[in-house]
Amino acid sequence: MRNRTRTQAWWLPRAVVALRVRIFEKVNGDRVVTLPNATHGPEVFERVYAHPAANGRSEGAGLSDLFWYWLAPGPEVHQEHLEPGERYEDVAATTRRIVAGNSADLTAAAARAVAGALDTLPDTRISLVRLRDLVMPAWAGFCYELVFREPCPPRARDLITAHADDVITALKCTGLRHPRRRARLTAYLRDRVAAGHVPHPLPASLSVPEQVHYLQGTFFNTAVVQLSEATAHVLFALAHHPRVQQRLAADPEDDRYLTQVLDETMRLYPLFGIAHRITTGEIPLDEATVLPAGSVVCFSYPDYHATGYERPEEFDPDRWTRLTARDVHHIPYGMAANRPCPAWRISPLVLRAAVREVLGRFRLDSTAAHTRSIPHRAPCLLIPRGLPPRPRRLEALRTFVRLRDGVEDVTRSVRQLVLGTVMVLHARRRRPAARYFEEQRAGRCPVRHPERGAG
């Protein structure tokens, strides 16, 4: 019976994931190409990614309906999904202003936020946590301070955390959306914007309701989610590689090695699996192949990050002592020529602060599998430093984590297949992106769809 269970845990999740991928591929139809592939390698990936005609973001892709459905409310003004033009430039400039700041102040704010989350854990016993769940309230508070330039009250932190968790849970198909939960944050932000409590000039090209959705989508969805996932990945990698963890803990001020750990984590576990663009003109792939305008190009970060390295499947921060970012296939924050991530500067700063804060208090250990999507939210044991060793207790907890992860992997995979299919069908029926652009082309102001208005 034990061997049978282990076999099921090995093959069933992979089979279900493969089936989910086929379902999502069908959403885009036939005019889609994924790079790199067997014919067009990383050099073509780079050239097409940076091509000025690879600048469409939402209009014309079946996948956009799905992402708009997941990211509602306000996906039409989400910085990741705005079409190129004046509104995008206005929004991007606003985001850059908000995330700008003194490095020391940003580092201190991040350390303070993560310390507040760690203060909730006991220092007299081992804690079993989900790393993403542990740090998400911390990054909710951090992003609140970026936007409002004041300490985050508990109610706001809870609203932001509930909203961000709901979005990423739906994106990973481990749960359905809860529009009313998202709408509560929208109402809170609407009141703050109306009262003039945002000390930054908001995008002038957006209406007040759109400004609210911009803040909600960019800072209290994407920023909170991505910082939480990145922190979970780094800490989870350290939990699986005790020698790397020991080296960092022994010299926490070694910025160079900590940066290598971050680079290797983002290489092996990029936050984006696929980024898609819609071509607005012809793009040559090779001498015989040209992508026509209106094609959907999917850029696979994991496949790109796996090319050009020795033993690419291994976690090896020391490889970065021999490599530089200019010489390798590594774009954790996208490419400068095509809508780079606005957090390219702030993210490494605050992630280093978070890792130092955690390692200063705890040793990390986990026997749960580490995958790019971490749908299990990274279960991990946090062992307080200075706690007397209890080998039997620790081994029992490690066994429990491993067994629970195997069982959850099977049940979660089936849940993802079912819920993912339900949401794909629901999104295709609502067609939020397609309907929005149809109304734009018809010259009407977009009506307030339940999809966008209620979240």
Short mmCIF file of N, CA and C in Angstrom, two decimals, residues 22-114:
data_model
loop_
_atom_site.label_atom_id
_atom_site.label_comp_id
_atom_site.label_asym_id
_atom_site.label_seq_id
_atom_site.Cartn_x
_atom_site.Cartn_y
_atom_site.Cartn_z
N ARG A 22 -2.62 21.90 -21.63
CA ARG A 22 -3.28 21.75 -22.93
C ARG A 22 -4.56 22.57 -22.99
N ILE A 23 -5.30 22.59 -21.88
CA ILE A 23 -6.54 23.38 -21.83
C ILE A 23 -6.24 24.86 -22.01
N PHE A 24 -5.21 25.35 -21.28
CA PHE A 24 -4.89 26.78 -21.36
C PHE A 24 -4.32 27.15 -22.72
N GLU A 25 -3.58 26.23 -23.36
CA GLU A 25 -3.05 26.51 -24.69
C GLU A 25 -4.17 26.73 -25.69
N LYS A 26 -5.27 25.99 -25.53
CA LYS A 26 -6.39 26.11 -26.46
C LYS A 26 -7.06 27.48 -26.39
N VAL A 27 -6.89 28.16 -25.25
CA VAL A 27 -7.54 29.46 -25.08
C VAL A 27 -7.05 30.45 -26.14
N ASN A 28 -5.79 30.38 -26.51
CA ASN A 28 -5.20 31.35 -27.43
C ASN A 28 -5.49 31.06 -28.89
N GLY A 29 -6.01 29.88 -29.20
CA GLY A 29 -6.28 29.56 -30.59
C GLY A 29 -5.01 29.12 -31.31
N ASP A 30 -5.00 29.30 -32.63
CA ASP A 30 -3.92 28.76 -33.45
C ASP A 30 -2.78 29.74 -33.69
N ARG A 31 -3.04 31.04 -33.56
CA ARG A 31 -2.00 32.03 -33.90
C ARG A 31 -1.15 32.34 -32.68
N VAL A 32 -0.42 31.34 -32.20
CA VAL A 32 0.41 31.50 -31.01
C VAL A 32 1.71 30.74 -31.22
N VAL A 33 2.79 31.35 -30.76
CA VAL A 33 4.09 30.68 -30.78
C VAL A 33 4.74 30.89 -29.42
N THR A 34 5.37 29.84 -28.90
CA THR A 34 6.05 29.92 -27.61
C THR A 34 7.55 29.88 -27.85
N LEU A 35 8.26 30.83 -27.24
CA LEU A 35 9.72 30.91 -27.37
C LEU A 35 10.37 30.82 -25.99
N PRO A 36 11.58 30.20 -25.93
CA PRO A 36 12.27 29.49 -27.00
C PRO A 36 11.62 28.14 -27.25
N ASN A 37 11.89 27.57 -28.42
CA ASN A 37 11.38 26.25 -28.75
C ASN A 37 12.47 25.46 -29.47
N ALA A 38 12.11 24.28 -29.97
CA ALA A 38 13.12 23.42 -30.58
C ALA A 38 13.74 24.03 -31.82
N THR A 39 13.00 24.90 -32.49
CA THR A 39 13.50 25.51 -33.72
C THR A 39 14.15 26.86 -33.47
N HIS A 40 13.57 27.64 -32.60
CA HIS A 40 14.04 29.00 -32.34
C HIS A 40 14.49 29.10 -30.88
N GLY A 41 15.79 29.26 -30.69
CA GLY A 41 16.39 29.20 -29.37
C GLY A 41 16.39 30.52 -28.63
N PRO A 42 17.26 30.64 -27.61
CA PRO A 42 17.26 31.82 -26.75
C PRO A 42 17.59 33.12 -27.47
N GLU A 43 18.41 33.05 -28.52
CA GLU A 43 18.73 34.28 -29.25
C GLU A 43 17.50 34.85 -29.93
N VAL A 44 16.66 33.97 -30.49
CA VAL A 44 15.41 34.43 -31.11
C VAL A 44 14.47 34.97 -30.03
N PHE A 45 14.42 34.28 -28.89
CA PHE A 45 13.63 34.75 -27.74
C PHE A 45 14.00 36.20 -27.43
N GLU A 46 15.29 36.48 -27.30
CA GLU A 46 15.75 37.82 -26.94
C GLU A 46 15.41 38.85 -28.02
N ARG A 47 15.63 38.46 -29.26
CA ARG A 47 15.39 39.40 -30.36
C ARG A 47 13.91 39.74 -30.49
N VAL A 48 13.05 38.74 -30.37
CA VAL A 48 11.61 38.99 -30.49
C VAL A 48 11.10 39.74 -29.27
N TYR A 49 11.58 39.38 -28.09
CA TYR A 49 11.14 40.06 -26.87
C TYR A 49 11.43 41.56 -26.96
N ALA A 50 12.59 41.91 -27.52
CA ALA A 50 12.98 43.31 -27.59
C ALA A 50 12.46 44.03 -28.83
N HIS A 51 11.80 43.31 -29.73
CA HIS A 51 11.34 43.92 -30.98
C HIS A 51 10.24 44.95 -30.71
N PRO A 52 10.30 46.12 -31.35
CA PRO A 52 9.29 47.16 -31.09
C PRO A 52 7.88 46.75 -31.48
N ALA A 53 7.73 45.76 -32.37
CA ALA A 53 6.39 45.31 -32.74
C ALA A 53 5.82 44.28 -31.79
N ALA A 54 6.63 43.84 -30.81
CA ALA A 54 6.12 42.91 -29.79
C ALA A 54 5.62 43.71 -28.60
N ASN A 55 4.74 44.67 -28.88
CA ASN A 55 4.34 45.62 -27.84
C ASN A 55 2.86 45.58 -27.49
N GLY A 56 2.07 44.74 -28.16
CA GLY A 56 0.68 44.61 -27.75
C GLY A 56 0.58 43.81 -26.47
N ARG A 57 -0.38 44.16 -25.62
CA ARG A 57 -0.41 43.50 -24.32
C ARG A 57 -1.69 42.73 -24.07
N SER A 58 -2.83 43.24 -24.46
CA SER A 58 -4.09 42.58 -24.12
C SER A 58 -4.99 42.36 -25.32
N GLU A 59 -5.06 43.36 -26.21
CA GLU A 59 -6.03 43.28 -27.30
C GLU A 59 -5.64 42.22 -28.33
N GLY A 60 -6.55 41.27 -28.55
CA GLY A 60 -6.34 40.27 -29.58
C GLY A 60 -5.85 38.93 -29.10
N ALA A 61 -5.70 38.73 -27.80
CA ALA A 61 -5.24 37.44 -27.27
C ALA A 61 -6.34 36.81 -26.44
N GLY A 62 -6.66 35.55 -26.74
CA GLY A 62 -7.66 34.85 -25.95
C GLY A 62 -7.23 34.72 -24.50
N LEU A 63 -5.91 34.64 -24.27
CA LEU A 63 -5.41 34.52 -22.91
C LEU A 63 -5.71 35.76 -22.08
N SER A 64 -5.90 36.91 -22.75
CA SER A 64 -6.18 38.15 -22.02
C SER A 64 -7.50 38.06 -21.26
N ASP A 65 -8.51 37.44 -21.86
CA ASP A 65 -9.78 37.29 -21.17
C ASP A 65 -9.59 36.57 -19.85
N LEU A 66 -8.73 35.55 -19.85
CA LEU A 66 -8.50 34.77 -18.64
C LEU A 66 -7.77 35.59 -17.59
N PHE A 67 -6.73 36.32 -18.00
CA PHE A 67 -5.98 37.12 -17.03
C PHE A 67 -6.82 38.29 -16.52
N TRP A 68 -7.58 38.92 -17.38
CA TRP A 68 -8.45 40.01 -16.91
C TRP A 68 -9.47 39.48 -15.92
N TYR A 69 -9.97 38.30 -16.16
CA TYR A 69 -10.93 37.66 -15.25
C TYR A 69 -10.27 37.44 -13.88
N TRP A 70 -9.05 36.96 -13.88
CA TRP A 70 -8.37 36.70 -12.61
C TRP A 70 -7.97 37.97 -11.89
N LEU A 71 -7.60 39.03 -12.63
CA LEU A 71 -7.04 40.23 -12.02
C LEU A 71 -8.08 41.29 -11.68
N ALA A 72 -9.34 41.09 -12.06
CA ALA A 72 -10.38 42.07 -11.77
C ALA A 72 -10.43 42.35 -10.26
N PRO A 73 -10.79 43.60 -9.89
CA PRO A 73 -11.34 44.66 -10.73
C PRO A 73 -10.24 45.52 -11.37
N GLY A 74 -10.62 46.17 -12.45
CA GLY A 74 -9.76 47.15 -13.09
C GLY A 74 -8.61 46.61 -13.91
N PRO A 75 -8.73 45.44 -14.55
CA PRO A 75 -7.59 44.96 -15.34
C PRO A 75 -7.27 45.87 -16.52
N GLU A 76 -8.25 46.67 -16.98
CA GLU A 76 -8.00 47.55 -18.13
C GLU A 76 -7.02 48.67 -17.81
N VAL A 77 -6.75 48.94 -16.50
CA VAL A 77 -5.76 49.95 -16.14
C VAL A 77 -4.63 49.34 -15.32
N HIS A 78 -4.57 48.02 -15.27
CA HIS A 78 -3.45 47.36 -14.62
C HIS A 78 -2.20 47.60 -15.47
N GLN A 79 -1.12 48.03 -14.84
CA GLN A 79 0.08 48.40 -15.60
C GLN A 79 0.57 47.25 -16.47
N GLU A 80 0.43 46.03 -16.01
CA GLU A 80 0.90 44.88 -16.79
C GLU A 80 0.08 44.66 -18.06
N HIS A 81 -1.13 45.20 -18.09
CA HIS A 81 -2.04 44.88 -19.19
C HIS A 81 -2.50 46.07 -20.01
N LEU A 82 -1.99 47.25 -19.69
CA LEU A 82 -2.30 48.42 -20.51
C LEU A 82 -1.63 48.32 -21.87
N GLU A 83 -2.34 48.75 -22.90
CA GLU A 83 -1.74 48.81 -24.22
C GLU A 83 -0.70 49.94 -24.26
N PRO A 84 0.29 49.82 -25.15
CA PRO A 84 1.29 50.90 -25.25
C PRO A 84 0.64 52.21 -25.66
N GLY A 85 1.19 53.31 -25.17
CA GLY A 85 0.64 54.61 -25.50
C GLY A 85 0.70 55.55 -24.32
N GLU A 86 -0.04 56.65 -24.42
CA GLU A 86 0.03 57.70 -23.41
C GLU A 86 -0.37 57.21 -22.03
N ARG A 87 -1.43 56.42 -21.96
CA ARG A 87 -1.89 55.97 -20.64
C ARG A 87 -0.86 55.06 -19.99
N TYR A 88 -0.27 54.19 -20.78
CA TYR A 88 0.75 53.31 -20.20
C TYR A 88 1.93 54.12 -19.70
N GLU A 89 2.40 55.08 -20.49
CA GLU A 89 3.55 55.89 -20.09
C GLU A 89 3.23 56.69 -18.82
N ASP A 90 2.03 57.21 -18.73
CA ASP A 90 1.60 57.97 -17.56
C ASP A 90 1.59 57.09 -16.31
N VAL A 91 1.01 55.91 -16.45
CA VAL A 91 0.93 54.97 -15.32
C VAL A 91 2.32 54.49 -14.92
N ALA A 92 3.16 54.14 -15.90
CA ALA A 92 4.50 53.64 -15.59
C ALA A 92 5.33 54.70 -14.88
N ALA A 93 5.19 55.96 -15.30
CA ALA A 93 5.94 57.04 -14.66
C ALA A 93 5.48 57.22 -13.21
N THR A 94 4.18 57.10 -12.98
CA THR A 94 3.66 57.22 -11.61
C THR A 94 4.21 56.10 -10.73
N THR A 95 4.22 54.89 -11.24
CA THR A 95 4.74 53.76 -10.47
C THR A 95 6.20 53.97 -10.11
N ARG A 96 6.98 54.45 -11.09
CA ARG A 96 8.40 54.69 -10.81
C ARG A 96 8.59 55.73 -9.71
N ARG A 97 7.74 56.75 -9.71
CA ARG A 97 7.85 57.78 -8.65
C ARG A 97 7.52 57.19 -7.28
N ILE A 98 6.52 56.36 -7.22
CA ILE A 98 6.07 55.83 -5.93
C ILE A 98 7.10 54.87 -5.34
N VAL A 99 7.74 54.06 -6.20
CA VAL A 99 8.69 53.08 -5.66
C VAL A 99 10.09 53.66 -5.49
N ALA A 100 10.30 54.90 -5.96
CA ALA A 100 11.61 55.52 -5.78
C ALA A 100 11.80 55.85 -4.30
N GLY A 101 13.04 55.88 -3.88
CA GLY A 101 13.30 56.23 -2.50
C GLY A 101 14.73 55.93 -2.12
N ASN A 102 15.11 56.39 -0.97
CA ASN A 102 16.44 56.15 -0.44
C ASN A 102 16.61 54.66 -0.12
N SER A 103 17.73 54.09 -0.55
CA SER A 103 17.95 52.66 -0.35
C SER A 103 17.92 52.27 1.12
N ALA A 104 18.52 53.08 1.96
CA ALA A 104 18.55 52.76 3.39
C ALA A 104 17.14 52.78 3.98
N ASP A 105 16.33 53.76 3.57
CA ASP A 105 14.97 53.84 4.09
C ASP A 105 14.12 52.66 3.62
N LEU A 106 14.27 52.28 2.35
CA LEU A 106 13.51 51.15 1.83
C LEU A 106 13.92 49.86 2.52
N THR A 107 15.23 49.68 2.74
CA THR A 107 15.72 48.49 3.42
C THR A 107 15.18 48.42 4.84
N ALA A 108 15.22 49.55 5.53
CA ALA A 108 14.73 49.58 6.91
C ALA A 108 13.23 49.29 6.97
N ALA A 109 12.46 49.84 6.02
CA ALA A 109 11.01 49.61 6.01
C ALA A 109 10.70 48.14 5.77
N ALA A 110 11.44 47.50 4.86
CA ALA A 110 11.22 46.09 4.59
C ALA A 110 11.57 45.24 5.80
N ALA A 111 12.70 45.52 6.42
CA ALA A 111 13.10 44.75 7.61
C ALA A 111 12.09 44.91 8.73
N ARG A 112 11.59 46.13 8.90
CA ARG A 112 10.59 46.39 9.94
C ARG A 112 9.30 45.63 9.67
N ALA A 113 8.87 45.60 8.41
CA ALA A 113 7.64 44.90 8.07
C ALA A 113 7.77 43.39 8.29
N VAL A 114 8.89 42.80 7.86
CA VAL A 114 9.09 41.36 8.03
C VAL A 114 9.27 41.03 9.50
#
